[in-house]
Coordinates of C-alpha atoms in Angstrom, one line a residue:
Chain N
X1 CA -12.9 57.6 -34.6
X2 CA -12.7 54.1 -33.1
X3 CA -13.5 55.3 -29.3
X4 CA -16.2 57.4 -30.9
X5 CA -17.8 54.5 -32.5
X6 CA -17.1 52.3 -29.1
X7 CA -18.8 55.1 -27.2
X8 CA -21.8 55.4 -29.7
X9 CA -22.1 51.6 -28.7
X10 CA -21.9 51.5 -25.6
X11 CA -24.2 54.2 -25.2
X12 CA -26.9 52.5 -27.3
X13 CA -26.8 49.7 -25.1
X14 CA -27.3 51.4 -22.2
X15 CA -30.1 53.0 -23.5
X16 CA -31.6 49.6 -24.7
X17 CA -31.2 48.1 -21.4
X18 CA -32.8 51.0 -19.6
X19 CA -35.6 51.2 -21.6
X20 CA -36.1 47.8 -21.3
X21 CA -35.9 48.1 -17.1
X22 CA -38.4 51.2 -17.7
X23 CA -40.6 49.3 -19.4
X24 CA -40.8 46.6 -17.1
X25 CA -41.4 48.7 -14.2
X26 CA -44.6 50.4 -16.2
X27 CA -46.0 46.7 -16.9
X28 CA -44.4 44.4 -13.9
X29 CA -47.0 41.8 -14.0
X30 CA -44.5 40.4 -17.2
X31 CA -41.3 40.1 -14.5
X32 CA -43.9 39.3 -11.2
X33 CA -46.0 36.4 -13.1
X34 CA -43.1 34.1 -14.3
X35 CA -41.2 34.1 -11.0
X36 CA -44.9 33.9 -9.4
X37 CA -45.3 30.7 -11.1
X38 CA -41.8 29.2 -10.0
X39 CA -42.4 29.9 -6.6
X40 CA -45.8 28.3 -6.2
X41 CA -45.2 25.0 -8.5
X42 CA -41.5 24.5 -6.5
X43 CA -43.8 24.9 -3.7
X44 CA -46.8 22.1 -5.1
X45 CA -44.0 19.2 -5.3
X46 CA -43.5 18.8 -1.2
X47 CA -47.2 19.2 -0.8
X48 CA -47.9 16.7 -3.4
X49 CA -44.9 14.1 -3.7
X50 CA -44.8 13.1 0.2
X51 CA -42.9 14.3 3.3
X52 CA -39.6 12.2 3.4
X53 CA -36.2 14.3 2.9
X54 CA -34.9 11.5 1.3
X55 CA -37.1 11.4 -1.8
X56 CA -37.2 15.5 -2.2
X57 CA -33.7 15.5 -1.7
X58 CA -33.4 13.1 -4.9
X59 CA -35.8 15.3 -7.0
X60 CA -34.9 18.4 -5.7
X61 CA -32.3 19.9 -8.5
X62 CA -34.5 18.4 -11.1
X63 CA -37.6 20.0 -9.7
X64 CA -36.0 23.2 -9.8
X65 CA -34.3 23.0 -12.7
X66 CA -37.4 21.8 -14.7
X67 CA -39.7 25.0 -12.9
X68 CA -36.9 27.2 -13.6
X69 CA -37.4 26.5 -17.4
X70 CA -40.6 26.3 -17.8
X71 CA -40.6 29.7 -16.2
X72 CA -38.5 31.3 -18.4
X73 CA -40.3 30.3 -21.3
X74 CA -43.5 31.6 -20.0
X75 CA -41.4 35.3 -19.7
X76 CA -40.7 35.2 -23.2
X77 CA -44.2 35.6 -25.0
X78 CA -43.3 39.6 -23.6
X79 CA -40.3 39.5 -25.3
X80 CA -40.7 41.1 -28.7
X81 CA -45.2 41.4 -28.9
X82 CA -44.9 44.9 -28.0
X83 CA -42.4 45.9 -30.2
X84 CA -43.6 43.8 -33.4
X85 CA -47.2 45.3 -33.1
X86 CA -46.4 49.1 -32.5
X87 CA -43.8 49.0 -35.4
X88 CA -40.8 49.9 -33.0
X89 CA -39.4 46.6 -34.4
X90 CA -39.2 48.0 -37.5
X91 CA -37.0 51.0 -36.8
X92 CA -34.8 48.9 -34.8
X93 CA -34.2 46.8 -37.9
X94 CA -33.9 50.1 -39.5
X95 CA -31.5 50.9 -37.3
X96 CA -27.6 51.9 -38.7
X97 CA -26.2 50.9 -35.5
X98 CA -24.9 47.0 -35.2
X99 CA -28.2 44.9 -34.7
X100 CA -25.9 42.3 -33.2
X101 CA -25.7 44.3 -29.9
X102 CA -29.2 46.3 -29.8
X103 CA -30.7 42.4 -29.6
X104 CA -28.1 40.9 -27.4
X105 CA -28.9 44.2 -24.9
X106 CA -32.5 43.5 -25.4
X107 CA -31.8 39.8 -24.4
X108 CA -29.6 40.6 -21.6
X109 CA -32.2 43.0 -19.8
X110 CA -34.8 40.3 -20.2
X111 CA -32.6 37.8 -18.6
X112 CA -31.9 40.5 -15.8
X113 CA -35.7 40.6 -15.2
X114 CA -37.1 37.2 -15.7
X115 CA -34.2 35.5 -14.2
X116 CA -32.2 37.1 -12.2
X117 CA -34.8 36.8 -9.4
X118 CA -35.2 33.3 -10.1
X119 CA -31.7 32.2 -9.3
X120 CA -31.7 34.6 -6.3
X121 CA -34.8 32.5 -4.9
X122 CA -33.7 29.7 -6.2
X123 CA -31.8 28.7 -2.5
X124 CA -34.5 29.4 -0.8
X125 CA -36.4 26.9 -2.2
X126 CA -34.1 24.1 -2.3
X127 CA -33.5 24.7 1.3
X128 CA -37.5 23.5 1.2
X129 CA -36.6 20.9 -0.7
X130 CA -34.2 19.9 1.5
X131 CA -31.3 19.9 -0.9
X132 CA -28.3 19.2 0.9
X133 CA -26.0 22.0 1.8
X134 CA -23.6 20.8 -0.6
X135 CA -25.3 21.0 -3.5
X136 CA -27.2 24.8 -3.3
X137 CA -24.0 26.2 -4.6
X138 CA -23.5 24.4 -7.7
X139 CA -27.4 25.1 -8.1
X140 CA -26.7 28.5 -8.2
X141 CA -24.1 28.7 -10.3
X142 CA -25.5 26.5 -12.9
X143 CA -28.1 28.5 -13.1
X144 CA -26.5 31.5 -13.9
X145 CA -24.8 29.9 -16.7
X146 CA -27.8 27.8 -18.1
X147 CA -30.6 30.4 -17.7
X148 CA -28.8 33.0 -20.3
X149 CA -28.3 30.4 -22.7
X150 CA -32.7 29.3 -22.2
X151 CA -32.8 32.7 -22.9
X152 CA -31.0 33.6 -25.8
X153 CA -32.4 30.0 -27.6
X154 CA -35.8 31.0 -27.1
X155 CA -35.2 34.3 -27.9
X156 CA -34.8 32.9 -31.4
X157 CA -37.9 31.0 -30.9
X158 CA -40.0 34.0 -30.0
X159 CA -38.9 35.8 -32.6
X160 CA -39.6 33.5 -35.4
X161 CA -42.5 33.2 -34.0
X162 CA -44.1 36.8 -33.1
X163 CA -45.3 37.5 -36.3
X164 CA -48.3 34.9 -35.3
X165 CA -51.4 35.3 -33.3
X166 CA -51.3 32.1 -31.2
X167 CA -47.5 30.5 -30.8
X168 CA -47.1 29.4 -27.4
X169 CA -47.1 25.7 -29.0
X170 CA -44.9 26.0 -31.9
X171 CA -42.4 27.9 -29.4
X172 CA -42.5 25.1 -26.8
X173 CA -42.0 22.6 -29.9
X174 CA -39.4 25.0 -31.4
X175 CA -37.2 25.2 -28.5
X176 CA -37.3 22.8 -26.1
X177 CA -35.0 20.0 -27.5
X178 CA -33.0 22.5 -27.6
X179 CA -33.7 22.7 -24.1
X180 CA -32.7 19.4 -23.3
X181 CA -29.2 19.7 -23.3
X182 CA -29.2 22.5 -20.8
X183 CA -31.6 20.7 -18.5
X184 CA -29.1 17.6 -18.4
X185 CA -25.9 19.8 -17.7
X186 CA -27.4 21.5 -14.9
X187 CA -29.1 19.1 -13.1
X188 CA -25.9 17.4 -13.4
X189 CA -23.6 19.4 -12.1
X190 CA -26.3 19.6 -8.6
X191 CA -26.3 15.9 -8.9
X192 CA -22.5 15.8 -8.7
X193 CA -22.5 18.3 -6.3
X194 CA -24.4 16.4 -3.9
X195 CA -22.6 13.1 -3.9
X196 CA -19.2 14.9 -3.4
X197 CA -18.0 14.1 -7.3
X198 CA -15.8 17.4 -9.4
X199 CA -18.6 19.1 -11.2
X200 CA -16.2 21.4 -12.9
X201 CA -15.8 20.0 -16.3
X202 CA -19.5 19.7 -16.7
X203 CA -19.8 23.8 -15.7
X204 CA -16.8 24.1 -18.1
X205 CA -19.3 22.3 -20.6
X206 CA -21.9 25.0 -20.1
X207 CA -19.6 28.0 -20.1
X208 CA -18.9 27.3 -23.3
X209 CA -22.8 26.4 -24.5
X210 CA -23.3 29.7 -22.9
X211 CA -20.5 31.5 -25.4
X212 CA -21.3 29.4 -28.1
X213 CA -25.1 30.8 -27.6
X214 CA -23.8 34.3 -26.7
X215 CA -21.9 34.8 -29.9
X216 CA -24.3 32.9 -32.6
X217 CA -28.1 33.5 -31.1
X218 CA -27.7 37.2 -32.0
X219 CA -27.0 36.2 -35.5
X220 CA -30.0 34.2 -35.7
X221 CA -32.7 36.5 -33.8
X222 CA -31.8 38.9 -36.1
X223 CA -32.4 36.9 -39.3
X224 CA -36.0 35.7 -37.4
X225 CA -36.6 39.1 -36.9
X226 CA -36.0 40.0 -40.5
X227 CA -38.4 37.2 -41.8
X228 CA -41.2 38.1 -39.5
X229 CA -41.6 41.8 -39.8
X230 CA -41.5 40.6 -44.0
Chain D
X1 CA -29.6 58.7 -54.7
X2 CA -32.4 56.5 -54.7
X3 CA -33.1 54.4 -58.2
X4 CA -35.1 51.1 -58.7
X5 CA -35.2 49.4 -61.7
X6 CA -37.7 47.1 -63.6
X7 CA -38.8 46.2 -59.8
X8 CA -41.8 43.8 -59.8
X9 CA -43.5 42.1 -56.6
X10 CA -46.1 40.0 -56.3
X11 CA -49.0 38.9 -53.4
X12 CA -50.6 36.0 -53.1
X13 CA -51.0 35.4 -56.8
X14 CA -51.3 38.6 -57.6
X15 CA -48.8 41.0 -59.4
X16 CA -48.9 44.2 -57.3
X17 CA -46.3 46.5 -59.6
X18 CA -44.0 45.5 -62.5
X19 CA -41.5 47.1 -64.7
X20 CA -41.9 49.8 -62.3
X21 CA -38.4 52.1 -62.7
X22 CA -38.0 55.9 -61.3
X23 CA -34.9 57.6 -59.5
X24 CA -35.2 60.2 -56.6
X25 CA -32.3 62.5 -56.8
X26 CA -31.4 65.3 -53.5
X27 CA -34.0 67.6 -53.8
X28 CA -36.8 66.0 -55.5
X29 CA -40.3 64.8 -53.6
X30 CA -42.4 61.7 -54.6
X31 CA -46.1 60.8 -54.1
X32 CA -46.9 57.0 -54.4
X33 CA -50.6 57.0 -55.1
X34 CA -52.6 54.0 -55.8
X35 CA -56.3 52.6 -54.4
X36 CA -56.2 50.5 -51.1
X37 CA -54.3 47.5 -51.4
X38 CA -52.4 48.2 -54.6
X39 CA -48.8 48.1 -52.9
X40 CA -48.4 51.7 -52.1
X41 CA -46.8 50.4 -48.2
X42 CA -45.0 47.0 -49.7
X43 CA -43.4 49.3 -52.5
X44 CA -42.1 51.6 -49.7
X45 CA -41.0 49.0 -47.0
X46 CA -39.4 47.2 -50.3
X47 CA -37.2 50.5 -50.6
X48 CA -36.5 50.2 -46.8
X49 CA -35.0 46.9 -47.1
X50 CA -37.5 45.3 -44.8
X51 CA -39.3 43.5 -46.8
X52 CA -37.2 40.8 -49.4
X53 CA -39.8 39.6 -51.7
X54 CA -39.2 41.2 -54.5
X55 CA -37.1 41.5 -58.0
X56 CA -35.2 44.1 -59.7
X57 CA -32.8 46.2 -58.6
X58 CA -32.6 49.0 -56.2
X59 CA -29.4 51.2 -56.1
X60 CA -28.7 53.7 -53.7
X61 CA -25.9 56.2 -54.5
X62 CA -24.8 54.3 -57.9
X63 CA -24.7 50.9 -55.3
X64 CA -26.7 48.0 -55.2
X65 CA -28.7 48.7 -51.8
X66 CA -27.8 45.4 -50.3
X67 CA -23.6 46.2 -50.5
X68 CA -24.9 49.9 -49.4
X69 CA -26.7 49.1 -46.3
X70 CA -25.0 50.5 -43.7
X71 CA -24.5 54.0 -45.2
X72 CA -28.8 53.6 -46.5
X73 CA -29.7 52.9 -43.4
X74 CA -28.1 56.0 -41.3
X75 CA -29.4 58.0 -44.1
X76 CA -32.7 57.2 -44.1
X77 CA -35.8 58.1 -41.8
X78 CA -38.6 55.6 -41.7
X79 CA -42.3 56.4 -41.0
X80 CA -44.1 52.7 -41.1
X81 CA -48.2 52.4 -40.6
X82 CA -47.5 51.7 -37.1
X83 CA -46.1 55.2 -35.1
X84 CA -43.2 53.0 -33.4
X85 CA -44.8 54.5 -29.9
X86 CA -44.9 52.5 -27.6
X87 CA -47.6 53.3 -25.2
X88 CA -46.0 52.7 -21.4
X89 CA -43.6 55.0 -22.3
X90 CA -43.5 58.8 -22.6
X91 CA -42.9 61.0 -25.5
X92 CA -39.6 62.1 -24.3
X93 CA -38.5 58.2 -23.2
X94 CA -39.4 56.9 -26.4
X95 CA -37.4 59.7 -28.4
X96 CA -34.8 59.3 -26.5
X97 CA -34.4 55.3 -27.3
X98 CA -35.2 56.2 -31.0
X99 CA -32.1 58.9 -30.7
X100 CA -29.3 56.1 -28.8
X101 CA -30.7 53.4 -31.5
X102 CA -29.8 55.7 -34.5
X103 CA -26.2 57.1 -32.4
X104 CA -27.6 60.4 -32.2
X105 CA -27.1 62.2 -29.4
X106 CA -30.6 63.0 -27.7
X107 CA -30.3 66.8 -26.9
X108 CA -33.1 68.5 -28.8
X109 CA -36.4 66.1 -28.2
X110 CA -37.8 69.2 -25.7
X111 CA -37.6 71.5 -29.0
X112 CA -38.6 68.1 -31.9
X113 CA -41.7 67.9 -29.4
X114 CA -42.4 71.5 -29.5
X115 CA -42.1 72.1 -33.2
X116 CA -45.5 69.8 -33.3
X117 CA -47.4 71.5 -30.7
X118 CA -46.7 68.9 -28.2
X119 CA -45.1 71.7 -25.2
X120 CA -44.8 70.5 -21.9
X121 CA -45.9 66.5 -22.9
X122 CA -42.5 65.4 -22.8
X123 CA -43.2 63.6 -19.7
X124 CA -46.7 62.6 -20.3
X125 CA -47.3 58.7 -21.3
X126 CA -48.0 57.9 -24.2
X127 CA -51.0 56.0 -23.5
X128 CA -52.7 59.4 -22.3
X129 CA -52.5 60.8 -25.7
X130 CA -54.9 61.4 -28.5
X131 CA -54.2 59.5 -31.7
X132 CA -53.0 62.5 -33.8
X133 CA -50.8 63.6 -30.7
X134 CA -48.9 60.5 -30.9
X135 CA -48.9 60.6 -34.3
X136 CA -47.1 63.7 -33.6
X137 CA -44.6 62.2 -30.8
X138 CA -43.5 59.9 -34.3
X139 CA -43.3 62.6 -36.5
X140 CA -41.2 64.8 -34.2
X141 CA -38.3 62.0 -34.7
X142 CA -37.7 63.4 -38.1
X143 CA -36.2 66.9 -36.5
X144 CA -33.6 64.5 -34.5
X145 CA -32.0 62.8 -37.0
X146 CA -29.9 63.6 -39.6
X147 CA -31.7 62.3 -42.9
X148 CA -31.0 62.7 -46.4
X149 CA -34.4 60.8 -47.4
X150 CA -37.3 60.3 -45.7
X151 CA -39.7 57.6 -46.6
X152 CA -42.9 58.3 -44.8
X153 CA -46.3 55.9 -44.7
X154 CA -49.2 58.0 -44.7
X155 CA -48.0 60.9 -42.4
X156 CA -51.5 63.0 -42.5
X157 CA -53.4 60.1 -40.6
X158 CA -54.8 62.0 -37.6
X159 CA -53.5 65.5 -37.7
X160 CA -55.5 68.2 -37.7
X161 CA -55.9 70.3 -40.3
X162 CA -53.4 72.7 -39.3
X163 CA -50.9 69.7 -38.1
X164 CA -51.9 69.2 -42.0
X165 CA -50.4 72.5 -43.4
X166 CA -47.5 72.6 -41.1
X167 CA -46.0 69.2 -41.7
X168 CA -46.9 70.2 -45.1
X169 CA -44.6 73.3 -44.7
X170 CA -41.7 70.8 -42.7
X171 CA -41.6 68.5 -45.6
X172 CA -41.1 71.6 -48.5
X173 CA -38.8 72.8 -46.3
X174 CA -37.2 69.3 -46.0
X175 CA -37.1 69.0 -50.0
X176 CA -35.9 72.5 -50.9
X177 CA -33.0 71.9 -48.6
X178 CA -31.8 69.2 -50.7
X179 CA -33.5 66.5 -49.2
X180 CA -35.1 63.5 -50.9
X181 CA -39.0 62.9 -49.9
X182 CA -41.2 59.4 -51.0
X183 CA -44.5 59.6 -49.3
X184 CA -47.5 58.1 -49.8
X185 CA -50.8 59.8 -49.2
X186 CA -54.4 60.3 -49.7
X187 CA -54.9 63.0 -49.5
X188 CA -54.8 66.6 -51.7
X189 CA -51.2 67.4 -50.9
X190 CA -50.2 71.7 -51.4
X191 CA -46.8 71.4 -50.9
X192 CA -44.4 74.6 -52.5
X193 CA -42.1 72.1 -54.1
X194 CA -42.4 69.7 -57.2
X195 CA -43.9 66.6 -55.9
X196 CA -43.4 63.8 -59.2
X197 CA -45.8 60.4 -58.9
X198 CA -45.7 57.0 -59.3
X199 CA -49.4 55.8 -59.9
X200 CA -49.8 51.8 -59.0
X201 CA -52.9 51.7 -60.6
X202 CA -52.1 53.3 -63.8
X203 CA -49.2 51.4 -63.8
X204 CA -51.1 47.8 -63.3
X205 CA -53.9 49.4 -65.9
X206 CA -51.6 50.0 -68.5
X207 CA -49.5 47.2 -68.7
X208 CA -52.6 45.1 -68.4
X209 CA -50.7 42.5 -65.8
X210 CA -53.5 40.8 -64.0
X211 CA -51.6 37.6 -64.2
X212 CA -54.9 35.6 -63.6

């Protein structure tokens, strides 16, 4: 009974998370425009702020870390539109299956799409920036763990918010002081990075924002959900 | 199965259905009727849980529906306004998704598609279809999962008239197998079972509620 019920899990997951891919492959222009925009405003800030290594060194991890997030909330308006206005998020609420796992699938292919690529590219353009070698590392891995939990928070944004025609305002005033803390963290542990200081407590700190985020912001997109398809 | 008592919602000031009580046992088939806007769609999504604004009770096998949930939910098939189709996607991809999300397995969406005339679309997007032939990808998710009641939305919009008198046939065949129908429709239904109403209007006319 119990590995049936695993295996009737798992399998719904899979299938979220595949539909999701397929979906994105029909329509890439929502996975292409967000990393689009990364690449080209990284790019602005060398044209525009001046030539010397020094002072794009300094700004570098906060450049990045600030285009990174603004990019991931412009993937989100995607997120649950089509769903909410051809009814299919209706029958997923419908669903007898755990919602707790169909959303965090949902949320997790999403993430795959929008930022997966982003942290990929990510050294790339630090090199640019001339971000010392030092520091491209803990860039990397602090954005792995920070862009799941921009994700997940704004998932609960956008789904509060879906239900209404224009919302790109509300979201941004929805979720980004809860951006904040993320932003800090992870520029932070670059910052550390590059003037040789341990930056492990601070990932340590956003592991566990990240399972703190994991295990609640299911909870809560779920209730959103609920109150906008009312 | 399915009983509501003394339910009673209202709409921006306005009382859409009170005192409204019936019970749908295995078996039996239900027309809401009722003129545009009189609540015919917030009485049914108010039975499918997804909508919260309302008072009374609704029970579903001798338990209150919210303690039930789980158990209504796997029992149930939903057909909302909206045909849950999305359009990127083909007929088969987006049966198959519906079958994981309910944890059904998805082996028989090449015969669900046929049984609405929909042979040899399976791989055709959605996007490329008529409006009564995705209508018909929606309604062929009610011959993949197992349902003891269906609540369906206004299932006639865009079939033709012989889509008409089959899922006419489907949905007899449906009740006289024990199952438990709620539909709402306008139009002349000639189905070969009982089919019981609830009539908003009469019930808003008699009662005399216009609050305002």
């Amino acid at each position: 009974m119990t590995t049936e019920a695993t295996a009737g899990l798992a399998s719904v997951m899979g299938a979220t998370i595949r539909r999701e891919l397929l979906l994105a492959m029909r329509s890439p222009g929502d996975v292409i425009n967000p990393l689009m925009f990364f690449i080209i405003s990284v790019t602005l800030f060398p044209l525009g702020g001046g030539v010397e290594d020094a002072f794009l060194a300094t700004i570098a991890p906060g450049v990045i870390w600030v285009t990174a997030l603004l990019a991931v909330m412009l993937s989100l308006d995607s997120l649950y539109r089509a769903d909410y206005e051809d009814g299919n998020l209706e029958q997923l609420l419908m669903s007898p299956q755990p919602l707790y796992f169909l959303v965090l699938s949902k949320v997790f292919s999403h993430w795959l799409m929008a930022c997966l690529p982003i942290i990929v590219l990510a050294p790339v353009l630090a090199l640019m920036l001339k971000l010392p070698a030092a520091g491209i590392g803990a860039l990397v891995i602090s954005l792995a763990l920070g862009t799941p939990i921009l994700v997940l928070i704004g998932a609960i944004g956008m789904a509060l918010t879906v239900g209404l025609s224009r919302s790109g305002l509300l979201l941004a005033v929805l979720i980004l002081p809860l951006y904040v803390p993320v932003l800090i963290f992870g520029t932070g542990v670059v910052d550390a990075a590059i003037n040789e200081m341990a930056y492990a407590g601070l990932l340590a700190l956003m592991g566990a924002m990240l399972a703190l985020a994991i295990s609640l912001s299911p909870l809560a997109i779920v209730a959103a959900l609920r109150i906008s398809v009312n | 199965m399915l009983e509501a008592r003394d339910l009673y919602c209202e709409r921006d000031d306005r009382v859409l259905f009170q005192h409204l009580d019936f019970s749908l046992c295995a078996g039996q088939s239900i027309q809401v009727q009722g003129s545009n806007g009189s609540g015919k769609t917030t009485l049914l999504r108010i039975l499918c849980g997804l909508n919260r604004d309302y008072r009374g009770d609704i029970r579903w096998q001798g338990q209150p529906v919210e303690k039930a949930r789980a158990d209504f939910r796997a029992q149930v098939f939903y057909l909302g306004h909206a045909p849950a189709i999305n359009r990127s996607l083909s007929a088969a991809e987006n049966l198959r998704w519906f079958c994981a999300s309910r944890g059904v397995r998805a082996g028989k969406i090449r015969e669900a598609l046929a049984a609405f005339n929909l042979q040899g679309y399976d791989d055709v997007p959605c996007y490329m279809m008529s409006a009564g032939q995705q209508r018909r990808v929606s309604l062929a998710r009610m011959k993949l999962v197992p349902a003891a009641l269906w609540i369906l939305d206004e299932p006639f919009t865009a079939l033709d008239r012989k889509g008409v008198s089959e899922l006419e046939g489907m949905l007899s065949d449906f009740v006289r197998s024990e199952g438990s129908l709620l539909l709402t429709t306008h139009h002349p239904l000639k189905m070969d079972c009982d089919v019981g109403t609830i009539d908003l209007d009469a019930l808003i006319q008699e009662r005399g509620v216009y609050d305002h």
